[in-house]
Tab-separated table of C-alpha atoms in Angstrom:
chain	number	residue	atom	x	y	z
A	18	MET	CA	174.337	232.968	137.223
A	19	ARG	CA	171.717	233.037	139.973
A	20	VAL	CA	168.954	230.421	140.101
A	21	CYS	CA	165.971	230.082	142.418
A	22	LYS	CA	165.816	226.521	143.739
A	23	LYS	CA	162.135	226.884	144.554
A	24	CYS	CA	160.798	228.415	141.319
A	25	HIS	CA	163.452	226.925	139.011
A	26	VAL	CA	163.986	230.184	137.178
A	27	GLU	CA	167.217	231.838	136.086
A	28	ILE	CA	167.670	235.464	137.216
A	29	LEU	CA	169.489	237.581	134.655
A	30	ASP	CA	170.144	240.650	136.812
A	31	ASP	CA	172.198	240.893	140.018
A	32	SER	CA	169.284	240.431	142.439
A	33	SER	CA	169.940	238.380	145.563
A	34	ILE	CA	166.238	237.715	146.231
A	35	CYS	CA	163.867	235.865	143.887
A	36	PRO	CA	161.272	238.350	142.545
A	37	LEU	CA	158.637	235.594	142.435
A	38	CYS	CA	158.853	233.918	145.841
A	39	SER	CA	161.360	236.142	147.737
A	40	SER	CA	163.665	233.210	148.421
A	41	VAL	CA	167.431	233.759	148.692
A	42	LEU	CA	169.094	233.016	145.347
A	43	GLU	CA	172.056	230.688	144.953
A	44	MET	CA	174.948	230.947	142.532
A	45	GLU	CA	175.162	228.239	139.867
A	46	GLY	CA	178.436	227.551	138.131
A	47	GLU	CA	177.085	225.602	135.173
A	48	GLN	CA	174.173	226.103	132.832
A	49	ARG	CA	170.967	224.275	133.656
A	50	GLU	CA	167.491	224.044	132.202
A	51	SER	CA	165.395	226.842	133.615
A	52	THR	CA	162.959	229.516	132.613
A	53	GLY	CA	164.763	232.827	132.165
A	54	TYR	CA	163.485	235.766	134.200
A	55	PRO	CA	163.657	239.127	132.374
A	56	ASP	CA	166.110	241.811	133.395
A	57	VAL	CA	163.667	244.167	135.113
A	58	LYS	CA	166.352	246.768	135.731
A	59	ALA	CA	166.935	247.132	131.986
A	60	VAL	CA	163.233	247.831	131.435
A	61	SER	CA	163.252	250.354	134.277
A	62	ARG	CA	166.280	252.118	132.763
A	63	LYS	CA	164.538	252.370	129.383
A	64	LEU	CA	161.397	253.858	130.937
A	65	SER	CA	163.504	256.296	132.924
A	66	PHE	CA	165.264	257.395	129.719
A	67	VAL	CA	161.898	257.897	127.969
A	68	VAL	CA	160.673	260.076	130.851
A	69	ARG	CA	163.862	262.176	130.828
A	70	LEU	CA	163.721	262.555	127.035
A	71	TYR	CA	160.077	263.621	127.212
A	72	SER	CA	160.902	266.128	129.977
A	73	PHE	CA	163.682	267.660	127.861
A	74	LEU	CA	161.530	267.963	124.736
A	75	ALA	CA	158.525	269.186	126.740
A	76	ILE	CA	160.487	272.037	128.355
A	77	ILE	CA	161.840	273.193	124.991
A	78	THR	CA	158.407	272.937	123.331
A	79	GLU	CA	156.655	274.858	126.089
A	80	ALA	CA	159.350	277.565	126.062
A	81	VAL	CA	158.832	278.047	122.297
A	82	LEU	CA	155.041	278.161	122.749
A	83	ILE	CA	155.326	280.783	125.506
A	84	ILE	CA	157.508	282.979	123.280
A	85	LEU	CA	155.076	282.638	120.352
A	86	ASN	CA	152.152	283.364	122.661
A	87	TYR	CA	153.857	286.500	123.991
A	88	LEU	CA	154.828	287.799	120.556
A	89	TYR	CA	151.656	287.106	118.572
A	90	PHE	CA	148.762	286.501	121.029
A	91	PRO	CA	149.522	288.558	124.177
A	92	LYS	CA	145.889	288.865	125.248
A	93	ILE	CA	145.065	285.151	125.505
A	94	TRP	CA	147.570	282.947	127.290
A	95	TRP	CA	146.765	279.706	125.488
A	96	SER	CA	150.323	278.515	126.132
A	97	ALA	CA	149.281	277.858	129.740
A	98	ILE	CA	146.795	275.249	128.483
A	99	SER	CA	149.511	273.548	126.448
A	100	GLY	CA	151.780	273.639	129.492
A	101	ILE	CA	149.170	271.966	131.679
A	102	SER	CA	148.567	269.354	128.958
A	103	ILE	CA	152.287	268.622	128.771
A	104	LEU	CA	152.391	268.315	132.571
A	105	TYR	CA	149.437	265.897	132.453
A	106	CYS	CA	151.263	263.715	129.927
A	107	TYR	CA	154.372	263.817	132.125
A	108	ILE	CA	152.372	262.638	135.149
A	109	THR	CA	150.935	259.839	133.004
A	110	LEU	CA	154.418	258.693	132.007
A	111	LYS	CA	155.988	259.138	135.425
A	112	TYR	CA	153.225	257.857	137.690
A	113	SER	CA	151.232	255.415	135.578
A	114	LEU	CA	153.968	253.788	133.473
A	115	GLN	CA	157.328	254.215	135.202
A	116	LYS	CA	156.016	253.600	138.730
A	117	ASN	CA	153.942	250.645	137.444
A	118	LYS	CA	150.939	251.367	139.674
A	119	GLY	CA	147.846	249.176	139.774
A	120	TYR	CA	145.196	249.845	137.145
A	121	LYS	CA	142.661	251.108	139.712
A	122	THR	CA	145.079	253.758	140.931
A	123	VAL	CA	145.945	254.664	137.342
A	124	ILE	CA	142.252	255.126	136.446
A	125	VAL	CA	141.650	257.463	139.405
A	126	VAL	CA	144.829	259.465	138.755
A	127	GLN	CA	144.018	259.860	135.052
A	128	VAL	CA	140.446	261.001	135.712
A	129	VAL	CA	141.516	263.464	138.426
A	130	GLY	CA	144.288	264.816	136.205
A	131	ALA	CA	141.927	265.269	133.256
A	132	VAL	CA	139.355	267.117	135.399
A	133	LEU	CA	141.998	269.463	136.831
A	134	LEU	CA	143.299	270.105	133.321
A	135	ILE	CA	139.836	271.078	132.062
A	136	ILE	CA	139.134	273.287	135.097
A	137	ALA	CA	142.451	275.053	134.541
A	138	ALA	CA	141.593	275.557	130.851
A	139	ASP	CA	138.242	277.052	131.869
A	140	TYR	CA	139.983	279.610	134.099
A	141	ILE	CA	142.629	280.466	131.510
A	142	VAL	CA	140.213	281.252	128.655
A	143	GLY	CA	137.888	283.225	130.918
A	144	TYR	CA	136.030	281.395	133.670
A	145	ARG	CA	132.427	280.538	132.779
A	146	GLY	CA	131.871	277.684	135.215
A	147	TRP	CA	131.196	274.897	132.716
A	148	SER	CA	134.114	272.885	134.071
A	149	VAL	CA	132.758	272.622	137.631
A	150	ASN	CA	129.087	272.596	136.654
A	151	TYR	CA	129.293	269.778	134.124
A	152	VAL	CA	132.773	268.254	133.785
A	153	LEU	CA	133.379	267.584	137.489
A	154	PRO	CA	130.098	265.719	138.221
A	155	GLY	CA	130.287	264.183	134.738
A	156	ALA	CA	133.663	262.686	135.667
A	157	VAL	CA	132.057	261.139	138.760
A	158	LEU	CA	129.373	259.530	136.586
A	159	LEU	CA	132.027	258.287	134.170
A	160	LEU	CA	134.013	256.809	137.042
A	161	GLU	CA	130.881	255.109	138.385
A	162	ALA	CA	130.201	253.578	134.958
A	163	THR	CA	133.815	252.371	134.825
A	164	ILE	CA	133.506	250.822	138.294
A	165	GLY	CA	130.290	249.050	137.258
A	166	ILE	CA	131.955	247.566	134.174
A	167	LEU	CA	135.012	246.478	136.168
A	168	MET	CA	132.808	244.804	138.790
A	169	ILE	CA	130.996	242.860	136.065
A	170	VAL	CA	134.212	241.836	134.304
A	171	ASN	CA	136.001	240.929	137.538
A	172	VAL	CA	132.961	239.454	139.273
A	173	SER	CA	135.053	237.108	141.425
A	174	ASN	CA	136.762	240.078	143.102
A	175	TRP	CA	134.069	242.763	142.837
A	176	GLN	CA	134.443	243.866	146.467
A	177	SER	CA	137.902	245.301	145.737
A	178	TYR	CA	136.211	248.248	143.975
A	179	MET	CA	134.363	249.420	147.076
A	180	LEU	CA	137.104	251.905	147.936
A	181	MET	CA	136.637	253.553	144.537
A	182	GLN	CA	132.882	253.697	145.191
A	183	ILE	CA	133.439	255.427	148.524
A	184	LEU	CA	135.742	257.899	146.761
A	185	THR	CA	133.026	258.795	144.231
A	186	VAL	CA	130.526	259.353	147.063
A	187	LEU	CA	132.958	261.717	148.801
A	188	VAL	CA	133.636	263.640	145.582
A	189	SER	CA	129.875	263.889	144.943
A	190	LEU	CA	129.375	265.288	148.447
A	191	GLY	CA	132.178	267.743	147.718
A	192	CYS	CA	130.269	268.897	144.635
A	193	VAL	CA	127.202	269.489	146.826
A	194	VAL	CA	129.355	271.621	149.131
A	195	LEU	CA	130.531	273.621	146.094
A	196	TRP	CA	126.871	274.131	145.158
A	197	LYS	CA	126.130	275.401	148.670
A	198	LEU	CA	129.063	277.791	148.320
A	199	GLN	CA	127.581	278.911	144.978
A	200	VAL	CA	130.650	277.778	143.035
A	201	ILE	CA	128.431	275.334	141.143
A	202	LYS	CA	125.427	277.169	139.680
A	203	ASP	CA	123.667	274.316	137.865
A	204	PRO	CA	123.325	271.391	140.326
A	205	ILE	CA	121.454	268.911	138.100
A	206	LEU	CA	124.484	266.732	137.259
A	207	THR	CA	125.813	267.172	140.800
A	208	PHE	CA	122.737	265.617	142.406
A	209	LEU	CA	122.555	262.956	139.697
A	210	ALA	CA	126.158	261.981	140.417
A	211	LEU	CA	125.457	261.878	144.160
A	212	ALA	CA	122.329	259.737	143.671
A	213	VAL	CA	124.118	257.262	141.372
A	214	SER	CA	127.166	256.940	143.631
A	215	LEU	CA	125.036	256.426	146.755
A	216	CYS	CA	122.798	253.869	145.004
A	217	MET	CA	125.793	251.879	143.750
A	218	LEU	CA	127.466	251.841	147.161
A	219	LEU	CA	124.196	250.948	148.916
A	220	GLY	CA	123.498	248.179	146.384
A	221	THR	CA	126.996	246.796	146.866
A	222	MET	CA	126.525	246.775	150.639
A	223	ILE	CA	123.091	245.104	150.462
A	224	PHE	CA	123.810	242.464	147.831
A	225	GLY	CA	127.425	241.941	148.871
A	226	GLU	CA	126.582	241.182	152.503
A	227	ARG	CA	129.500	239.356	154.152
A	228	ARG	CA	132.074	240.007	151.431
A	229	ALA	CA	131.260	243.724	151.419
A	230	LYS	CA	131.510	243.947	155.214
A	231	ALA	CA	134.748	241.969	155.201
A	232	GLU	CA	136.215	244.351	152.621
A	233	LEU	CA	135.286	247.378	154.739
A	234	LYS	CA	136.852	245.776	157.817
A	235	ARG	CA	139.997	244.998	155.864
A	236	ARG	CA	140.270	248.536	154.466
A	237	PHE	CA	139.308	250.548	157.541
A	238	HIS	CA	139.991	248.075	160.395
A	239	VAL	CA	136.502	248.469	161.858
């Protein structure tokens, strides 16, 4: 049995370092009163099994869908949409759950994945441009609304969301570039997304003052 002398917790796995304070663990020969620390490796093994099981079932399912698509609907390859959806779910399991990323990273990854999925669906069923004209800038507005809510809920650490704000500004500028290249035909939502993202970032900089500047220095070392 390994016990951390500093945290007074019992470690159930074979770790040599305390996962709470990073102190070197010591072996204890007899039982003592302590708070048990969960076996994190067991949880990781279970998640890994779930991901592998999903991968196995997903490959079989997609193979069946491709065969059905080829035999009965050869003109419209809807099985590609199901394949992309299955891939999106796999990324969610693998990246968001198994890797245990922070919730801010998970939010960005999920939104980006959903937008790419919709754009791919638009191309597969016959490209009409609704995905880049409305879904892409709409996702930026949705992300801005999410950032605003998170900043209100976590008001004591609001400056940590500035990096996400900068990301939305860059994506909005990218949408403007797509409009200039005539990929985006209807720029109303594009300019709305750019205006909202710039206003939120500017407001954060003005009202945040020192904390906002300190966050930028910490992130970009300027």
